[in-house]
Coordinates of C-alpha atoms and ligand atoms in Angstrom, one line a residue:
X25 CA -235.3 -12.8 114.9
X26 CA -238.7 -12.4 116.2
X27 CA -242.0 -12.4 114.0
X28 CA -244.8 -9.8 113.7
X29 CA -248.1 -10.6 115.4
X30 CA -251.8 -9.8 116.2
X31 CA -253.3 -7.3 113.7
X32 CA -256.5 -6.3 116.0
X33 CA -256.1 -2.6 117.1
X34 CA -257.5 -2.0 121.1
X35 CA -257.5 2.1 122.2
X36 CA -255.1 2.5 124.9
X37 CA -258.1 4.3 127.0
X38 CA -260.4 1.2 126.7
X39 CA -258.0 -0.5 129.5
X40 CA -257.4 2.9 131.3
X41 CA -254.2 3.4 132.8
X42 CA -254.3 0.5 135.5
X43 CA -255.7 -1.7 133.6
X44 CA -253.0 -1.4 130.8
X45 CA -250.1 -1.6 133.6
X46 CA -251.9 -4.6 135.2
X47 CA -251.8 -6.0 131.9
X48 CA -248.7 -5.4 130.3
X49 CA -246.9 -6.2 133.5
X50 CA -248.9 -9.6 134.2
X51 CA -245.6 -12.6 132.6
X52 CA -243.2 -10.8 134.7
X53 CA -241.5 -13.1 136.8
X54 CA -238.8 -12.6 140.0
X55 CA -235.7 -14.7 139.7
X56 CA -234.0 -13.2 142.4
X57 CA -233.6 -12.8 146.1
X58 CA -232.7 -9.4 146.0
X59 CA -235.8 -8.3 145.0
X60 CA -238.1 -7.7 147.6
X61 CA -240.5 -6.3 146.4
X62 CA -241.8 -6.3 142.6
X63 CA -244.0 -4.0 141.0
X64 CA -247.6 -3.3 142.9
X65 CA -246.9 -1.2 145.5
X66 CA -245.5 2.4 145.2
X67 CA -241.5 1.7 145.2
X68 CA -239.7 -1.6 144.5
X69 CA -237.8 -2.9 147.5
X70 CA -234.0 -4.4 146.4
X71 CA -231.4 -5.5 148.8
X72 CA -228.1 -6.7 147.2
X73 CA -225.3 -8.3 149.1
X74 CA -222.6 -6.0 147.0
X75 CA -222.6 -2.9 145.6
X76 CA -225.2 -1.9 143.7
X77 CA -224.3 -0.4 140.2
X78 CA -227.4 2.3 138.6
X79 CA -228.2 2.9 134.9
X80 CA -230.6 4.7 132.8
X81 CA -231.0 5.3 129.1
X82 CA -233.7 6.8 127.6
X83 CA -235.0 6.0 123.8
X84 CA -237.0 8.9 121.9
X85 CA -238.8 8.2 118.4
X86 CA -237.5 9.9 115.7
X87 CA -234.2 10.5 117.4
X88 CA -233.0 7.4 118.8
X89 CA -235.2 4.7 116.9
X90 CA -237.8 4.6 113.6
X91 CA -240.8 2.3 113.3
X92 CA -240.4 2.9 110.0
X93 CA -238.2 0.0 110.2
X94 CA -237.7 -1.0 113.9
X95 CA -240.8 -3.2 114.9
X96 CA -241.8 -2.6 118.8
X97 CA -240.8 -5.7 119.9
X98 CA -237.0 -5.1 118.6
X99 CA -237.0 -1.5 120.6
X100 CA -238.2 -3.6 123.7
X101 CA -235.7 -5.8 123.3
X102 CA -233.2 -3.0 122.4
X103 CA -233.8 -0.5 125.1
X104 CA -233.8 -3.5 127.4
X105 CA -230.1 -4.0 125.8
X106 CA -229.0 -1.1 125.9
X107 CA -229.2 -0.8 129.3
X108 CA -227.6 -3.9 130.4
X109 CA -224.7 -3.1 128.5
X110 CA -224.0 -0.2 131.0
X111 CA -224.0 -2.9 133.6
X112 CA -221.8 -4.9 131.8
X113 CA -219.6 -2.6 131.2
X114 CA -218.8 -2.0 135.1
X115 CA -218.3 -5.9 135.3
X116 CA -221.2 -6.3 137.3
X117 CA -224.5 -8.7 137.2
X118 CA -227.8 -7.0 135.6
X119 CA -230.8 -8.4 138.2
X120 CA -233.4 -5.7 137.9
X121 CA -234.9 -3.0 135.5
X122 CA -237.9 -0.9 135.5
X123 CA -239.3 0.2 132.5
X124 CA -241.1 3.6 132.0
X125 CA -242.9 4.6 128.6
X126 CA -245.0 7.5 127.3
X127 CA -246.8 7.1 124.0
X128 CA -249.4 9.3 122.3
X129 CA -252.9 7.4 121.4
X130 CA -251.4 6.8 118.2
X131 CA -250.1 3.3 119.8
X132 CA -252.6 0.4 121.0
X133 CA -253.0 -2.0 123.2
X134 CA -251.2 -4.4 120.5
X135 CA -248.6 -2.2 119.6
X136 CA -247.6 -2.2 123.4
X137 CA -248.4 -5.3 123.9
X138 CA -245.5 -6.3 120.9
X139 CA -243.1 -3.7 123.1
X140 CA -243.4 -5.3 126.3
X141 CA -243.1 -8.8 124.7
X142 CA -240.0 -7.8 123.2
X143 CA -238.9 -6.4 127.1
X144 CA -240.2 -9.6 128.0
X145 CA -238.0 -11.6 126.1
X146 CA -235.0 -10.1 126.6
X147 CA -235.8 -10.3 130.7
X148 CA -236.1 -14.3 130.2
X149 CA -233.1 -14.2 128.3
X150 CA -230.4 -12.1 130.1
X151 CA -232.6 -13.1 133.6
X152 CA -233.3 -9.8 134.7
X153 CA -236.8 -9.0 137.2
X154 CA -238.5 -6.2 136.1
X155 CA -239.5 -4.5 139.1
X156 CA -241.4 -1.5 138.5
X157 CA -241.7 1.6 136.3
X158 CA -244.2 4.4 135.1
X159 CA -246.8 4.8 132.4
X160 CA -248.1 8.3 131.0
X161 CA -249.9 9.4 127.8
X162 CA -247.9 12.0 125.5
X163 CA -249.1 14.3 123.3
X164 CA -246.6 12.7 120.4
X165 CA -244.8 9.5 119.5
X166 CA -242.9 7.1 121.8
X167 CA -240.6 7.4 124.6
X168 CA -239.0 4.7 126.3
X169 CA -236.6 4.9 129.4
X170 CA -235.5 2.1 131.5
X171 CA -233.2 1.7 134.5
X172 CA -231.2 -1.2 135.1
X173 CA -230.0 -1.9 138.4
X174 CA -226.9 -4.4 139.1
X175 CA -224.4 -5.7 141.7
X176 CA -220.7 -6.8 141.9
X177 CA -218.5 -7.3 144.9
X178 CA -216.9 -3.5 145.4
X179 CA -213.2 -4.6 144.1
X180 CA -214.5 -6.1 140.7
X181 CA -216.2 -3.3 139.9
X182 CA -214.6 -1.8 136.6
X183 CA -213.9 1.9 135.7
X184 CA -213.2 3.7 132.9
X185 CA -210.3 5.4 134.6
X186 CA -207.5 2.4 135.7
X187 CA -206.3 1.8 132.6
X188 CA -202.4 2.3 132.8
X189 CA -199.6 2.4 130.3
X190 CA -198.8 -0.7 128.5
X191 CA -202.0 -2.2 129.4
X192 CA -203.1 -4.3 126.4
X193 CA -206.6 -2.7 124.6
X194 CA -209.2 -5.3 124.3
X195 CA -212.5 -6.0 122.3
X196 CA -215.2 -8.6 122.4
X197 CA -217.0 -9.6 119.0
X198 CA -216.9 -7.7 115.7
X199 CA -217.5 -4.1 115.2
X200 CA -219.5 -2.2 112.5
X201 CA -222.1 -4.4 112.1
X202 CA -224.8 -2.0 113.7
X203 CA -224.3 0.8 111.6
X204 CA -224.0 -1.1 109.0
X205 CA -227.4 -3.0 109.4
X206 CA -228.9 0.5 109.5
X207 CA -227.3 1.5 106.1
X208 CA -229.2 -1.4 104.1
X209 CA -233.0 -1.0 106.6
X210 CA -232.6 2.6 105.6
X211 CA -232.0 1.7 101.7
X212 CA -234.7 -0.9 102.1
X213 CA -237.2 2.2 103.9
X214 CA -236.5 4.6 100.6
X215 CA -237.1 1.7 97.9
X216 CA -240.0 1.1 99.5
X217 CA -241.5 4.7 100.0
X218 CA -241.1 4.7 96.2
X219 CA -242.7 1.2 95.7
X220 CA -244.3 0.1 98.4
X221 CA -245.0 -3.4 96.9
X222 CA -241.4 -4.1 96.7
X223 CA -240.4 -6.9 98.8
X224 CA -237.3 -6.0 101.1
X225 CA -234.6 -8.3 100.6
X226 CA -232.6 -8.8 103.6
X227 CA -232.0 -12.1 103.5
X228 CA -227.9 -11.7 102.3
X229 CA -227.8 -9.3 105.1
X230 CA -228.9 -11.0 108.1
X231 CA -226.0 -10.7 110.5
X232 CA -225.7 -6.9 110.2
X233 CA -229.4 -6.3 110.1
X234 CA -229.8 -8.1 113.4
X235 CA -227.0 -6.7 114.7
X236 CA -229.1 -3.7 114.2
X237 CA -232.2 -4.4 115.5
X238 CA -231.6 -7.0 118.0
X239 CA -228.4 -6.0 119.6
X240 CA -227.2 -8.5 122.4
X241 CA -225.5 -7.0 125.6
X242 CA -222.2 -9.0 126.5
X243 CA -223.3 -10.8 129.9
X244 CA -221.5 -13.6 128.7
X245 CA -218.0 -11.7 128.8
X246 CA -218.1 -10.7 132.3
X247 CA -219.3 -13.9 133.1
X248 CA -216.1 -15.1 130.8
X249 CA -213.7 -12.4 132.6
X250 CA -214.6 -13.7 136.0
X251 CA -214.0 -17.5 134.8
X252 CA -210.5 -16.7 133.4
X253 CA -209.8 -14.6 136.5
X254 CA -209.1 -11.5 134.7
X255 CA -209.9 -8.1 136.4
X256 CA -209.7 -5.5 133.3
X257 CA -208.1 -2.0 134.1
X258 CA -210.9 -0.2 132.8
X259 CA -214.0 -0.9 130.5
X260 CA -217.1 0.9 128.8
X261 CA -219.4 -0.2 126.3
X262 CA -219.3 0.5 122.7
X263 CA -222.5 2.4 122.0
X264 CA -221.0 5.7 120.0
X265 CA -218.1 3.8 118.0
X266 CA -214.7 2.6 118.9
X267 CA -212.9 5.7 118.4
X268 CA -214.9 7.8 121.1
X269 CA -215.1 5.0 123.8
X270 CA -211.5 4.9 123.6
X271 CA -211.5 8.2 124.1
X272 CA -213.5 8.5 127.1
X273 CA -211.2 5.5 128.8
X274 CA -208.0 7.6 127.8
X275 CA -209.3 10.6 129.4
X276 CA -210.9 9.1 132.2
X277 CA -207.6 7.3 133.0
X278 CA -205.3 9.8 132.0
X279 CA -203.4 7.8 129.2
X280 CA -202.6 7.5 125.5
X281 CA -203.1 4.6 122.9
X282 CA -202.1 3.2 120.1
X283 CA -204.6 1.3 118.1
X284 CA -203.6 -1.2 115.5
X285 CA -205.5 -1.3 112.1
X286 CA -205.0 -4.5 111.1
X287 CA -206.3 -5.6 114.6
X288 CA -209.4 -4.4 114.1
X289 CA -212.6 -7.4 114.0
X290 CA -214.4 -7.2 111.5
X291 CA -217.2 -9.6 109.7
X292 CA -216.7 -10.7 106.5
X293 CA -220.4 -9.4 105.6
X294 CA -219.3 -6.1 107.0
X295 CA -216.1 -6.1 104.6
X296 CA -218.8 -7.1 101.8
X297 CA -221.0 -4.2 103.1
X298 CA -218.6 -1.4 103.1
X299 CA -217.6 -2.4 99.6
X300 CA -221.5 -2.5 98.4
X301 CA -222.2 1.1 100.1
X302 CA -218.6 2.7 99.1
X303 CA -217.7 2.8 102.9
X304 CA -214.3 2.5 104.7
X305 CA -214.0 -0.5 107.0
X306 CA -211.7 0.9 109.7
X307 CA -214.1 4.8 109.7
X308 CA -217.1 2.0 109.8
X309 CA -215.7 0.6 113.2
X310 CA -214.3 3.9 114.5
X311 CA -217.0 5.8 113.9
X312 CA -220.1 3.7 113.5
X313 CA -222.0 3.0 116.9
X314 CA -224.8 0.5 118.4
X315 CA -222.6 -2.4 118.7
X316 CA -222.7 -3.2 122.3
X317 CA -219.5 -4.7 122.4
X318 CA -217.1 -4.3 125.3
X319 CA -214.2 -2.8 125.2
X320 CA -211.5 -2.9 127.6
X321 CA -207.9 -2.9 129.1
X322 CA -206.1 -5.3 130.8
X323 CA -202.6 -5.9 132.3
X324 CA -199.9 -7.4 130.0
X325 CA -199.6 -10.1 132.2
X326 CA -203.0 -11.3 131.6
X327 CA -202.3 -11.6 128.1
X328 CA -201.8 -15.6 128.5
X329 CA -205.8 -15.8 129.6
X330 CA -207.0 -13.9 126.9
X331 CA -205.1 -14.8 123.7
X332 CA -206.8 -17.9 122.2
X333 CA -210.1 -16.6 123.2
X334 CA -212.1 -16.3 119.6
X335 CA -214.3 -13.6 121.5
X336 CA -212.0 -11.3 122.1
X337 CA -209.5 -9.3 119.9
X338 CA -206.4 -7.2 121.4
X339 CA -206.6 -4.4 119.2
X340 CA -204.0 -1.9 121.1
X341 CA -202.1 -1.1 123.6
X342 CA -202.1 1.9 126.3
X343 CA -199.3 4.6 126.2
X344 CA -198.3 7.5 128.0
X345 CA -200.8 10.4 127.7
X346 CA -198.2 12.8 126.0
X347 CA -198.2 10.3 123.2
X348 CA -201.7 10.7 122.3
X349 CA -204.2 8.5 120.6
X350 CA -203.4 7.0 117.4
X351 CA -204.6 4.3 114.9
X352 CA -201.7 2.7 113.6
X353 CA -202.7 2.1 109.9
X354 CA -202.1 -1.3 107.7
X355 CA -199.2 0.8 106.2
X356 CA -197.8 1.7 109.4
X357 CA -198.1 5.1 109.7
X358 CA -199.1 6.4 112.6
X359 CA -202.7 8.7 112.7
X360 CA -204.3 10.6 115.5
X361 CA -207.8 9.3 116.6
X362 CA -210.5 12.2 116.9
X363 CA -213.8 11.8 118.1
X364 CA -216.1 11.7 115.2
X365 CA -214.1 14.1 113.5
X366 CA -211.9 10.7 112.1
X367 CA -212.8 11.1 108.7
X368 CA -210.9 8.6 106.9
X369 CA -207.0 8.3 106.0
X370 CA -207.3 9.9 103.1
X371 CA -208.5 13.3 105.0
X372 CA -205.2 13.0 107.3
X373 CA -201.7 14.3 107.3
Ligands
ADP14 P1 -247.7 5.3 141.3 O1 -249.0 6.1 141.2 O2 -247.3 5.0 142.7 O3 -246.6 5.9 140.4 P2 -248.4 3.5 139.3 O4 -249.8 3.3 139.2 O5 -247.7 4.4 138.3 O6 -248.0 3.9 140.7 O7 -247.7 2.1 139.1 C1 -248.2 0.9 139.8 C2 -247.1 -0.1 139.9 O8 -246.9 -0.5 138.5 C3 -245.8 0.3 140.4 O9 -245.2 -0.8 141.0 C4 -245.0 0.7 139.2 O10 -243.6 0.6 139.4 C5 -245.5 -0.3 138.2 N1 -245.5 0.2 136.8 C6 -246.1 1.3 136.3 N2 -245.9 1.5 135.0 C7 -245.1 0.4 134.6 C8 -244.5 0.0 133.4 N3 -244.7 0.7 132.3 N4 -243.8 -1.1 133.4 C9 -243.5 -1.8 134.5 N5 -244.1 -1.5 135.7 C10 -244.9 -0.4 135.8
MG15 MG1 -246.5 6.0 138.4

């Protein structure tokens, strides 16, 4: 994970606004041909081969984040995350972003500086140009939107609506982990409003707390998919929980599904976790969000491609819509999948 700098505290109005862009913007490189024309003049100029693929999500303080326990350079890494995901999730290539932000003079130099090194590093990383954006004062706390731009040849591009029956339901990675990671930094945050000299230990925790605050978008999947030669059906990244996103690909495409319990991926420090905190495994996945994991359908006849792969996990197949969405539990009864309103087996008829 990343570690905590500088200490030194600069007022945002000592730079002015120029300044600050010129300065926060000055390690951002261009990697590709398709951009034009970078940040400096009053609109970024892009010109991609294929079609282009647009995406913006927008990060608030105190509703989608908490510097109580995120540090700045997680949420730049994060909301850069986020947004590639979306990308991802059409099967297409992430090439630029631009970044917008308005803060309150609460934040300095320094605690932008540790944002944009955190937007930094995940540009390096996933090789995105960031070409542009906007910078404005607020009169409170932290807003952070970013736009990722992306191209794919027009007939790889991947919807959420061409999944058909007896398409096989697919998921990279494990699932839970997120939510889970923000159970135990929000335990750690109320031990230590009480005793603020208590050391959080995280340590036993590691994979779900970075799962939590450094989320990685799955770039290498569609860069996997396109090796194997697998088109999916349909796909969508898991930001809400698996139970919704399936959801959203059922209605979009018009079909049913069955998901299988015992499918289901799951860490062994997340089975650990939802033992600690009382929690039920299978609700955890369903229900618990910020994964950034792909989910998707594909034909059955791809099934040979995919099968050994340890990064993915058929979880499901797709049915005819008049069959409805259901989880098919360990015990093999069959229950219907609501968004958010899956409460748990026990709750179910
Ligand atoms: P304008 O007045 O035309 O909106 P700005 O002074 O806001 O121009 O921005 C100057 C340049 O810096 C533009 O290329 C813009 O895209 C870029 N820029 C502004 N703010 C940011 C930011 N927070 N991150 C990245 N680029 C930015
Ligand atoms: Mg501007």
């Amino acid at each position: 994970m990343f570690e905590n700098t500088k200490d030194s505290k600069t007022k945002l109005s000592e730079l002015g606004e120029f300044g600050l862009i010129d300065h926060l913007t000055q390690f951002f490189k261009v990697n590709y041909t398709s951009t034009l024309k970078s940040i400096g003049d009053d609109a970024a100029v892009l010109n991609h081969d294929n079609a282009t693929v647009v995406t913006t999500d927008m990060l608030v303080e105190g509703v989608h984040f908490d510097l109580a326990y995120m540090p700045l350079k997680h949420l730049g890494y994060k909301a850069v995350m986020v947004n590639l995901s979306d990308v991802y999730a059409m099967n297409a290539k992430a090439e630029q972003i631009t970044v917008s932000i308005a803060c309150s003079s609460r934040f300095t130099v320094e605690a932008l500086e540790e944002l944009y090194s955190g937007i930094n590093a995940a540009a390096e990383l996933y090789k995105v140009d960031v070409v542009g954006g906007d910078t404005t004062s607020a009169i409170k706390g932290l807003t952070i939107s970013i736009t990722a731009l992306g191209q794919a040849p027009q007939e790889r591009i991947t919807y959420r609506s061409g999944a058909q029956p007896n398409d096989l339901v697919v998921v990279s990675g494990d699932l839970g982990g997120a939510f889970l990671g923000l159970k135990v930094l929000q335990r750690e945050n109320e031990v230590f409003k009480v005793n603020p000299n208590a050391q959080p230990d995280l340590e036993q925790y590691s994979y779900i707390v970075e799962r939590q605050l450094k989320p990685e978008a799955r770039k290498d999947i569609v860069e996997l998919l396109e090796a194997l030669e697998v088109k999916p059906t349909s796909m969508i990244d898991i930001s809400d929980g698996l139970s919704s996103e399936l959801m959203h690909i059922c209605k979009h495409s018009k079909v049913g599904a069955n998901l299988y319990e015992d499918k289901l991926p799951l860490d062994p420090m997340c089975i650990s976790t939802c033992e600690e905190f009382e929690l039920d495994s299978t609700t955890v996945i369903l229900n618990g969000g910020e994964d950034y994991e792909l989910l998707f359908t594909v034909a059955q006849s791809d099934f040979e491609k995919i099968k050994a792969n340890p990064h993915l996990s058929v979880v499901g197949h797709i049915t005819e819509q008049s069959e409805g969405i259901h989880l098919i539990s360990r015990m093999n009864t069959k229950i219907p999948i609501k968004a958010r309103g899956w409460k748990g087996m026990e709750d179910e008829d």
